[in-house]
mmCIF file of C-alpha atoms in Angstrom:
data_model
loop_
_atom_site.group_PDB
_atom_site.id
_atom_site.type_symbol
_atom_site.label_atom_id
_atom_site.label_comp_id
_atom_site.label_asym_id
_atom_site.label_seq_id
_atom_site.Cartn_x
_atom_site.Cartn_y
_atom_site.Cartn_z
ATOM 1 C CA MET X 10 -2.178 -18.653 85.378
ATOM 2 C CA ALA X 11 -1.377 -17.076 82.996
ATOM 3 C CA ASN X 12 -3.602 -14.532 81.114
ATOM 4 C CA ASN X 13 -4.513 -14.155 77.254
ATOM 5 C CA LYS X 14 -2.619 -12.169 75.743
ATOM 6 C CA THR X 15 -5.838 -11.658 73.199
ATOM 7 C CA VAL X 16 -8.118 -9.637 75.025
ATOM 8 C CA PRO X 17 -11.017 -6.583 73.951
ATOM 9 C CA THR X 18 -9.436 -3.130 73.279
ATOM 10 C CA ASN X 19 -10.439 -0.177 72.066
ATOM 11 C CA VAL X 20 -8.910 0.238 68.960
ATOM 12 C CA SER X 21 -11.021 1.479 65.993
ATOM 13 C CA VAL X 22 -11.224 -1.423 64.057
ATOM 14 C CA GLN X 23 -11.848 1.559 60.624
ATOM 15 C CA GLU X 24 -8.235 2.437 61.460
ATOM 16 C CA PHE X 25 -6.652 -0.513 61.582
ATOM 17 C CA LEU X 26 -8.050 -1.324 58.487
ATOM 18 C CA ASP X 27 -6.320 1.538 56.406
ATOM 19 C CA ARG X 28 -3.584 1.470 57.638
ATOM 20 C CA LEU X 29 -3.174 -1.898 55.214
ATOM 21 C CA GLU X 30 -0.726 -1.351 52.943
ATOM 22 C CA ASP X 31 -2.232 -3.732 50.073
ATOM 23 C CA TRP X 32 -5.002 -2.709 48.324
ATOM 24 C CA ASN X 33 -6.223 -6.247 47.955
ATOM 25 C CA LYS X 34 -6.113 -6.742 50.662
ATOM 26 C CA ARG X 35 -7.802 -3.992 53.003
ATOM 27 C CA LYS X 36 -10.985 -4.640 49.889
ATOM 28 C CA ASP X 37 -10.842 -8.051 51.091
ATOM 29 C CA SER X 38 -10.860 -7.045 55.214
ATOM 30 C CA TYR X 39 -14.082 -4.567 54.104
ATOM 31 C CA MET X 40 -15.494 -8.171 52.913
ATOM 32 C CA LEU X 41 -14.800 -10.017 55.895
ATOM 33 C CA LEU X 42 -15.819 -7.650 58.115
ATOM 34 C CA ASN X 43 -18.909 -6.364 56.340
ATOM 35 C CA LEU X 44 -19.929 -10.287 56.418
ATOM 36 C CA MET X 45 -18.771 -11.288 59.442
ATOM 37 C CA GLU X 46 -21.390 -8.701 61.159
ATOM 38 C CA LYS X 47 -23.998 -9.120 59.447
ATOM 39 C CA ILE X 48 -23.928 -13.197 60.218
ATOM 40 C CA SER X 49 -22.976 -12.260 63.904
ATOM 41 C CA GLY X 50 -25.480 -8.944 63.867
ATOM 42 C CA GLU X 51 -22.477 -7.680 66.867
ATOM 43 C CA PRO X 52 -19.751 -4.817 65.550
ATOM 44 C CA PRO X 53 -16.029 -5.248 65.328
ATOM 45 C CA VAL X 54 -13.684 -5.659 67.965
ATOM 46 C CA MET X 55 -10.205 -4.982 67.858
ATOM 47 C CA TRP X 56 -8.642 -8.364 70.068
ATOM 48 C CA GLY X 57 -4.682 -7.145 70.451
ATOM 49 C CA PRO X 58 -3.242 -5.349 67.922
ATOM 50 C CA SER X 59 -4.168 -7.070 64.805
ATOM 51 C CA ILE X 60 -7.787 -10.008 65.450
ATOM 52 C CA ILE X 61 -10.983 -8.141 64.359
ATOM 53 C CA GLY X 62 -13.786 -10.067 66.404
ATOM 54 C CA PHE X 63 -17.418 -10.609 66.889
ATOM 55 C CA GLY X 64 -18.922 -11.285 69.834
ATOM 56 C CA SER X 65 -17.554 -13.485 72.543
ATOM 57 C CA TYR X 66 -17.929 -16.174 74.654
ATOM 58 C CA HIS X 67 -16.424 -17.480 78.829
ATOM 59 C CA TYR X 68 -14.896 -20.210 78.420
ATOM 60 C CA LYS X 69 -13.770 -22.250 81.649
ATOM 61 C CA TYR X 70 -11.618 -25.553 81.508
ATOM 62 C CA ASP X 71 -11.270 -28.092 83.600
ATOM 63 C CA SER X 72 -7.574 -27.084 84.543
ATOM 64 C CA GLY X 73 -9.756 -24.404 86.236
ATOM 65 C CA ARG X 74 -7.925 -21.767 83.687
ATOM 66 C CA GLU X 75 -11.222 -19.761 81.861
ATOM 67 C CA GLY X 76 -11.107 -16.402 80.136
ATOM 68 C CA ASP X 77 -13.459 -14.566 77.310
ATOM 69 C CA MET X 78 -12.747 -14.859 74.103
ATOM 70 C CA LEU X 79 -14.201 -14.061 70.240
ATOM 71 C CA ARG X 80 -16.758 -15.888 68.803
ATOM 72 C CA ILE X 81 -15.842 -15.652 65.101
ATOM 73 C CA GLY X 82 -13.220 -13.279 63.944
ATOM 74 C CA PHE X 83 -10.031 -12.864 61.164
ATOM 75 C CA SER X 84 -6.868 -10.658 60.649
ATOM 76 C CA PRO X 85 -4.969 -9.913 57.770
ATOM 77 C CA ARG X 86 -1.412 -11.084 58.173
ATOM 78 C CA ARG X 87 1.277 -10.367 55.096
ATOM 79 C CA GLN X 88 1.085 -13.585 53.674
ATOM 80 C CA ASN X 89 -2.569 -14.959 54.142
ATOM 81 C CA PHE X 90 -5.803 -14.374 56.156
ATOM 82 C CA SER X 91 -6.428 -16.556 59.660
ATOM 83 C CA LEU X 92 -10.193 -17.059 59.753
ATOM 84 C CA TYR X 93 -10.776 -17.831 63.806
ATOM 85 C CA VAL X 94 -14.641 -19.713 62.236
ATOM 86 C CA GLY X 95 -14.377 -23.133 64.297
ATOM 87 C CA ALA X 96 -12.893 -25.027 60.909
ATOM 88 C CA GLY X 97 -11.108 -27.815 62.611
ATOM 89 C CA ALA X 98 -14.312 -28.572 64.289
ATOM 90 C CA LYS X 99 -16.155 -32.085 63.371
ATOM 91 C CA HIS X 100 -19.511 -29.961 62.670
ATOM 92 C CA ASN X 101 -18.099 -27.803 59.874
ATOM 93 C CA GLN X 102 -15.811 -30.161 58.120
ATOM 94 C CA GLY X 103 -18.105 -31.044 54.752
ATOM 95 C CA PHE X 104 -17.495 -27.671 53.936
ATOM 96 C CA LEU X 105 -13.839 -27.544 53.614
ATOM 97 C CA THR X 106 -13.925 -30.150 51.396
ATOM 98 C CA LYS X 107 -15.983 -26.946 49.218
ATOM 99 C CA LEU X 108 -14.522 -23.958 49.733
ATOM 100 C CA GLY X 109 -11.762 -23.881 48.105
ATOM 101 C CA LYS X 110 -8.331 -22.910 48.522
ATOM 102 C CA HIS X 111 -7.712 -22.557 51.265
ATOM 103 C CA LYS X 112 -4.989 -24.180 54.420
ATOM 104 C CA MET X 113 -5.640 -25.887 57.587
ATOM 105 C CA GLY X 114 -3.699 -24.209 61.096
ATOM 106 C CA LYS X 115 -4.807 -25.999 64.709
ATOM 107 C CA SER X 116 -7.362 -23.730 65.003
ATOM 108 C CA CYS X 117 -6.930 -21.730 62.182
ATOM 109 C CA LEU X 118 -8.121 -21.785 58.479
ATOM 110 C CA TYR X 119 -5.767 -19.563 56.115
ATOM 111 C CA ILE X 120 -7.208 -17.575 53.344
ATOM 112 C CA LYS X 121 -4.471 -16.045 50.564
ATOM 113 C CA ARG X 122 -7.846 -14.321 49.233
ATOM 114 C CA LEU X 123 -11.414 -13.755 48.947
ATOM 115 C CA SER X 124 -11.175 -15.115 45.132
ATOM 116 C CA ASP X 125 -9.545 -18.367 46.651
ATOM 117 C CA VAL X 126 -12.813 -19.535 47.669
ATOM 118 C CA ASP X 127 -16.180 -19.696 47.515
ATOM 119 C CA MET X 128 -18.392 -16.901 49.381
ATOM 120 C CA ASN X 129 -21.099 -19.428 49.991
ATOM 121 C CA ILE X 130 -19.621 -21.905 50.858
ATOM 122 C CA LEU X 131 -17.118 -19.631 53.402
ATOM 123 C CA GLU X 132 -20.157 -18.087 54.309
ATOM 124 C CA ALA X 133 -21.747 -21.012 55.434
ATOM 125 C CA LEU X 134 -19.571 -22.204 57.758
ATOM 126 C CA ILE X 135 -19.255 -18.474 59.370
ATOM 127 C CA ARG X 136 -22.578 -19.129 60.875
ATOM 128 C CA SER X 137 -22.414 -22.570 61.016
ATOM 129 C CA THR X 138 -20.104 -21.922 63.633
ATOM 130 C CA TYR X 139 -21.265 -18.714 65.568
ATOM 131 C CA GLU X 140 -24.561 -21.143 66.418
ATOM 132 C CA HIS X 141 -23.336 -24.028 67.204
ATOM 133 C CA ASP X 142 -21.593 -21.642 69.393
ATOM 134 C CA LYS X 143 -23.878 -19.350 70.201
ATOM 135 C CA LYS X 144 -25.997 -23.199 71.697
ATOM 136 C CA LYS X 145 -22.470 -24.197 73.037
ATOM 137 C CA TYR X 146 -21.911 -20.878 75.519
ATOM 138 C CA ASN X 147 -25.752 -20.819 75.686
ATOM 139 C CA SER X 148 -25.524 -17.383 74.782
#
């Protein structure tokens, strides 16, 4: 069975963000960092080379595959922010109609810049995911 590629590292989150060349991307990244840290009460951790995660949970599928995954997080990609916030979950669908300009991937929410979305709705969506997963995984 293959190991997860996305695992926690000891890389400094601040150093990673400070290397972002686009000043607006860096500013928005720090806003997301502060928001997710406030919601989770967890310190930010680099997962792999480019994802910043807050909290984690252990999963185990019926197939026997298991591992650890970040509870919420984001990655400041070149084109968009990839937000790992459970946006595709049924309990979060109502937020998406009010969020503002975004795209959905298989498991990610893509936002070009934070000014494109309603920050109150984004905060509520992130909080909903964090609380839902906390109950689901008893942690």
